[in-house]
Amino acid sequence: MSALIPDSGPGKDLIDTRLLAVLVIDDLESAVPLAESLLAGGIQAMELTLRTPVAIEAACRIREAVPDMMLGIGTVLDTDQVDEVVKAGAAFAVSPGVNPTVIRYASAAGLPFGPGVMTPTEIDASVQEGCRLLKFFPAESSGGLAHLMNISAPYNHLGLRFIPLGGVNLGNLETYLGNDLIGAVGGSWIAPRDLILEGNWKKIESNAREARSIAG
Ligand code: 3PG
C-alpha cells in the first residue's frame, strides 16, 4: 500500500518540512529558477499542479535540476495522470477530492497519494483506502481549523494528519501548525502565479523565507 502516511517516507518528510508551496507553472523555462528560489528561501517541498499543459515537463526538469526539492504533484484526477506523475518521478501526489479508483491505481504504482477531504464521508472513504495523511481542501472556506477538528474527531484514534490547503496564508499558518492534527500547511501565496509569470524570483524567495521564519 502506498498511501501517503505520516510516519515514514514522503509523508514523514512532508511533516518534517512543515511547508509546501502550491505552484501553477505556465512557462517551462520558469520551472528550475522557481524551484531554486523556493529552496533558497527555505521551502523544500512543492505541490506542482497539473493545471497547465507544461506541468509534467516542468516536473521532470525540476526533478533533474533541483533534486533537493521534494516534488509533489497536485490536481491528479485520473489514472493516466498517475502514470505521468510516476514517470516524472514525483515523490507524492495529491488530489482535491477522493477518487478510490485513482487512489488504488496510485497505490499499485507505488505512488504515495493524499486525497483531499472536507467532510467525514470523505475522511471515511480515504481511511478505507489506507490513507492517513490527507489534504484538507479547501481549508479556509470550508470552516478552517474549527471545522477540521469537528470532522476529524471521530477518527482521531487512527492517527490521521492533515495538510490544509486553500486560503492558508502568513496570517493563519501558525495557528494551523500549532494543532496536532496538522502535518504541514501550504498554499499559492508563497509563489503566486503572477510572480512566477513575471519571473520575480527575488520576491518568491523572500516570501518563502518569511513563511519559513513563522513555520520554524
Ligand atoms: C490547492 O490546489 O492546493 C489550492 O488551490 C491552494 O489554495 P490557495 O491558492 O488558496 O493557496
Short mmCIF file of C-alpha atoms and ligand atoms in Angstrom, two decimals:
data_model
loop_
_atom_site.label_atom_id
_atom_site.label_comp_id
_atom_site.label_asym_id
_atom_site.label_seq_id
_atom_site.Cartn_x
_atom_site.Cartn_y
_atom_site.Cartn_z
CA MET A 1 0.00 0.00 0.00
CA SER A 2 1.48 3.39 -0.99
CA ALA A 3 -0.93 5.81 0.56
CA LEU A 4 0.65 8.94 1.96
CA ILE A 5 1.16 8.11 5.65
CA PRO A 6 2.52 10.32 8.41
CA ASP A 7 5.17 8.10 9.96
CA SER A 8 7.50 7.15 7.13
CA GLY A 9 8.69 8.03 3.64
CA PRO A 10 7.42 11.15 1.85
CA GLY A 11 4.64 11.60 4.43
CA LYS A 12 7.16 11.93 7.24
CA ASP A 13 9.40 14.16 5.11
CA LEU A 14 6.44 16.44 4.40
CA ILE A 15 5.57 16.66 8.08
CA ASP A 16 9.19 17.34 8.96
CA THR A 17 9.37 20.20 6.49
CA ARG A 18 6.00 21.72 7.58
CA LEU A 19 5.51 23.86 4.46
CA LEU A 20 4.73 23.27 0.83
CA ALA A 21 4.39 25.75 -2.00
CA VAL A 22 1.44 25.22 -4.36
CA LEU A 23 2.51 26.13 -7.88
CA VAL A 24 0.98 26.77 -11.28
CA ILE A 25 3.64 26.84 -13.98
CA ASP A 26 2.70 28.32 -17.37
CA ASP A 27 6.16 28.64 -18.87
CA LEU A 28 8.55 25.70 -18.84
CA GLU A 29 11.54 28.00 -18.51
CA SER A 30 10.35 29.18 -15.11
CA ALA A 31 10.39 25.67 -13.59
CA VAL A 32 14.03 25.45 -12.47
CA PRO A 33 14.57 29.06 -11.28
CA LEU A 34 11.29 28.84 -9.39
CA ALA A 35 12.30 25.67 -7.57
CA GLU A 36 15.73 27.14 -6.84
CA SER A 37 14.29 30.35 -5.40
CA LEU A 38 11.95 28.37 -3.15
CA LEU A 39 14.81 26.25 -1.87
CA ALA A 40 16.94 29.35 -1.33
CA GLY A 41 14.13 30.75 0.84
CA GLY A 42 13.85 27.54 2.86
CA ILE A 43 10.91 25.77 1.20
CA GLN A 44 11.84 22.17 0.43
CA ALA A 45 8.50 20.77 -0.77
CA MET A 46 6.07 21.66 -3.51
CA GLU A 47 2.70 20.73 -4.91
CA LEU A 48 3.04 21.38 -8.62
CA THR A 49 -0.49 21.45 -10.00
CA LEU A 50 -1.45 19.71 -13.23
CA ARG A 51 -3.44 22.73 -14.37
CA THR A 52 -1.29 23.73 -17.33
CA PRO A 53 -0.05 21.77 -20.36
CA VAL A 54 3.62 22.13 -19.38
CA ALA A 55 3.21 20.84 -15.82
CA ILE A 56 4.60 17.33 -16.31
CA GLU A 57 7.60 18.52 -18.32
CA ALA A 58 8.20 21.20 -15.67
CA ALA A 59 8.17 18.47 -13.02
CA CYS A 60 10.75 16.43 -14.96
CA ARG A 61 13.04 19.47 -15.25
CA ILE A 62 12.77 20.26 -11.54
CA ARG A 63 13.48 16.70 -10.58
CA GLU A 64 16.58 16.63 -12.72
CA ALA A 65 17.97 20.07 -11.95
CA VAL A 66 16.83 20.58 -8.34
CA PRO A 67 16.97 17.13 -6.74
CA ASP A 68 16.78 18.56 -3.20
CA MET A 69 13.24 19.81 -3.85
CA MET A 70 10.60 17.37 -2.66
CA LEU A 71 8.47 17.21 -5.77
CA GLY A 72 4.78 16.54 -5.19
CA ILE A 73 2.13 16.83 -7.85
CA GLY A 74 -1.41 18.00 -7.33
CA THR A 75 -4.71 18.01 -9.16
CA VAL A 76 -4.23 14.33 -10.03
CA LEU A 77 -7.69 13.43 -11.22
CA ASP A 78 -7.36 10.22 -13.26
CA THR A 79 -5.24 7.13 -13.79
CA ASP A 80 -3.50 8.47 -16.92
CA GLN A 81 -2.21 11.33 -14.81
CA VAL A 82 -0.98 8.85 -12.22
CA ASP A 83 1.09 7.19 -14.97
CA GLU A 84 2.53 10.56 -16.00
CA VAL A 85 3.30 11.56 -12.42
CA VAL A 86 5.08 8.28 -11.75
CA LYS A 87 7.09 8.70 -14.95
CA ALA A 88 8.05 12.22 -13.89
CA GLY A 89 9.47 10.73 -10.69
CA ALA A 90 7.27 12.61 -8.22
CA ALA A 91 7.73 11.88 -4.53
CA PHE A 92 3.99 12.03 -3.87
CA ALA A 93 0.69 13.14 -5.39
CA VAL A 94 -2.46 14.74 -4.03
CA SER A 95 -5.94 15.41 -5.36
CA PRO A 96 -8.64 17.91 -4.43
CA GLY A 97 -11.16 15.13 -3.73
CA VAL A 98 -11.43 11.39 -3.04
CA ASN A 99 -11.44 9.07 -6.02
CA PRO A 100 -10.95 5.44 -4.87
CA THR A 101 -10.06 4.27 -8.39
CA VAL A 102 -7.24 6.80 -8.61
CA ILE A 103 -6.05 6.09 -5.05
CA ARG A 104 -5.90 2.34 -5.74
CA TYR A 105 -4.16 2.86 -9.05
CA ALA A 106 -1.57 5.16 -7.45
CA SER A 107 -1.10 2.67 -4.67
CA ALA A 108 -0.46 -0.18 -7.11
CA ALA A 109 2.04 2.05 -8.93
CA GLY A 110 3.89 2.79 -5.67
CA LEU A 111 2.96 6.49 -5.72
CA PRO A 112 2.27 7.88 -2.22
CA PHE A 113 -1.11 9.57 -2.53
CA GLY A 114 -3.05 12.02 -0.38
CA PRO A 115 -6.71 12.58 -1.26
CA GLY A 116 -8.49 15.86 -0.48
CA VAL A 117 -11.19 15.91 2.21
CA MET A 118 -13.61 18.38 3.81
CA THR A 119 -16.33 16.06 5.13
CA PRO A 120 -16.48 13.00 7.42
CA THR A 121 -17.65 10.91 4.45
CA GLU A 122 -14.52 11.85 2.53
CA ILE A 123 -12.29 11.07 5.51
CA ASP A 124 -14.08 7.75 5.81
CA ALA A 125 -13.53 6.88 2.15
CA SER A 126 -9.85 7.86 2.40
CA VAL A 127 -9.32 5.76 5.50
CA GLN A 128 -10.92 2.79 3.73
CA GLU A 129 -8.21 3.15 1.07
CA GLY A 130 -5.43 3.13 3.65
CA CYS A 131 -4.67 6.86 3.52
CA ARG A 132 -3.53 8.53 6.75
CA LEU A 133 -2.10 11.86 5.62
CA LEU A 134 -4.86 13.81 3.91
CA LYS A 135 -5.17 17.10 2.11
CA PHE A 136 -7.75 19.30 3.89
CA PHE A 137 -9.21 21.26 0.99
CA PRO A 138 -10.48 23.92 0.68
CA ALA A 139 -9.33 24.61 4.22
CA GLU A 140 -10.46 28.13 4.99
CA SER A 141 -13.72 28.36 3.04
CA SER A 142 -14.93 25.04 4.46
CA GLY A 143 -14.51 26.31 8.02
CA GLY A 144 -10.80 26.24 8.82
CA LEU A 145 -9.29 24.56 11.84
CA ALA A 146 -12.56 24.51 13.82
CA HIS A 147 -14.25 22.60 11.00
CA LEU A 148 -11.33 20.18 10.67
CA MET A 149 -11.39 19.48 14.41
CA ASN A 150 -15.10 18.65 14.22
CA ILE A 151 -14.99 16.41 11.16
CA SER A 152 -11.85 14.55 12.25
CA ALA A 153 -12.81 13.95 15.89
CA PRO A 154 -14.35 10.50 15.28
CA TYR A 155 -11.16 9.43 13.51
CA ASN A 156 -8.55 10.82 15.94
CA HIS A 157 -7.67 7.38 17.29
CA LEU A 158 -6.47 6.39 13.80
CA GLY A 159 -3.61 8.89 13.89
CA LEU A 160 -4.68 10.88 10.86
CA ARG A 161 -2.77 14.03 9.95
CA PHE A 162 -3.91 16.76 7.59
CA ILE A 163 -2.38 19.27 5.22
CA PRO A 164 -4.65 22.32 4.97
CA LEU A 165 -4.59 23.96 1.55
CA GLY A 166 -6.84 26.67 0.20
CA GLY A 167 -6.84 30.03 1.95
CA VAL A 168 -3.79 29.34 4.12
CA ASN A 169 -1.51 32.35 4.41
CA LEU A 170 1.02 34.13 6.61
CA GLY A 171 -1.74 35.24 8.96
CA ASN A 172 -3.10 31.79 9.82
CA LEU A 173 -0.34 29.26 9.17
CA GLU A 174 0.99 29.41 12.72
CA THR A 175 -2.43 28.60 14.18
CA TYR A 176 -2.77 25.61 11.87
CA LEU A 177 0.74 24.34 12.58
CA GLY A 178 0.17 24.67 16.33
CA ASN A 179 -2.52 21.98 16.22
CA ASP A 180 -1.57 18.29 16.47
CA LEU A 181 -3.87 17.36 13.61
CA ILE A 182 -1.75 19.31 11.18
CA GLY A 183 1.13 17.67 9.35
CA ALA A 184 2.11 20.59 7.14
CA VAL A 185 0.48 23.61 5.54
CA GLY A 186 0.77 25.05 2.11
CA GLY A 187 -0.58 27.43 -0.44
CA SER A 188 -0.06 29.50 -3.51
CA TRP A 189 0.75 32.72 -1.62
CA ILE A 190 4.43 31.79 -1.44
CA ALA A 191 4.78 31.73 -5.22
CA PRO A 192 1.64 33.20 -6.78
CA ARG A 193 1.09 32.62 -10.48
CA ASP A 194 1.66 36.30 -11.38
CA LEU A 195 5.06 36.39 -9.66
CA ILE A 196 6.05 33.20 -11.49
CA LEU A 197 4.92 34.71 -14.80
CA GLU A 198 6.96 37.84 -14.06
CA GLY A 199 9.98 35.75 -13.13
CA ASN A 200 10.20 37.60 -9.82
CA TRP A 201 12.42 35.04 -8.12
CA LYS A 202 13.66 37.50 -5.50
CA LYS A 203 10.15 38.15 -4.23
CA ILE A 204 9.33 34.43 -4.26
CA GLU A 205 12.49 33.71 -2.28
CA SER A 206 11.61 36.40 0.26
CA ASN A 207 8.03 35.07 0.55
CA ALA A 208 9.46 31.62 1.17
CA ARG A 209 11.85 32.97 3.80
CA GLU A 210 9.03 34.82 5.56
CA ALA A 211 6.85 31.68 5.66
CA ARG A 212 9.79 29.62 6.92
CA SER A 213 10.53 32.12 9.67
CA ILE A 214 6.98 31.65 11.00
CA ALA A 215 6.77 27.88 10.48
CA GLY A 216 10.15 27.27 12.12
C1 3PG B 1 -4.50 23.93 -3.93
O1 3PG B 1 -4.61 23.49 -5.06
O2 3PG B 1 -3.96 23.30 -3.02
C2 3PG B 1 -5.12 25.25 -3.61
O3 3PG B 1 -5.63 25.82 -4.78
C3 3PG B 1 -4.21 26.22 -2.95
O4 3PG B 1 -5.04 27.23 -2.46
P1 3PG B 1 -4.58 28.75 -2.27
O5 3PG B 1 -4.38 29.29 -3.68
O6 3PG B 1 -5.71 29.44 -1.56
O7 3PG B 1 -3.30 28.75 -1.51
#
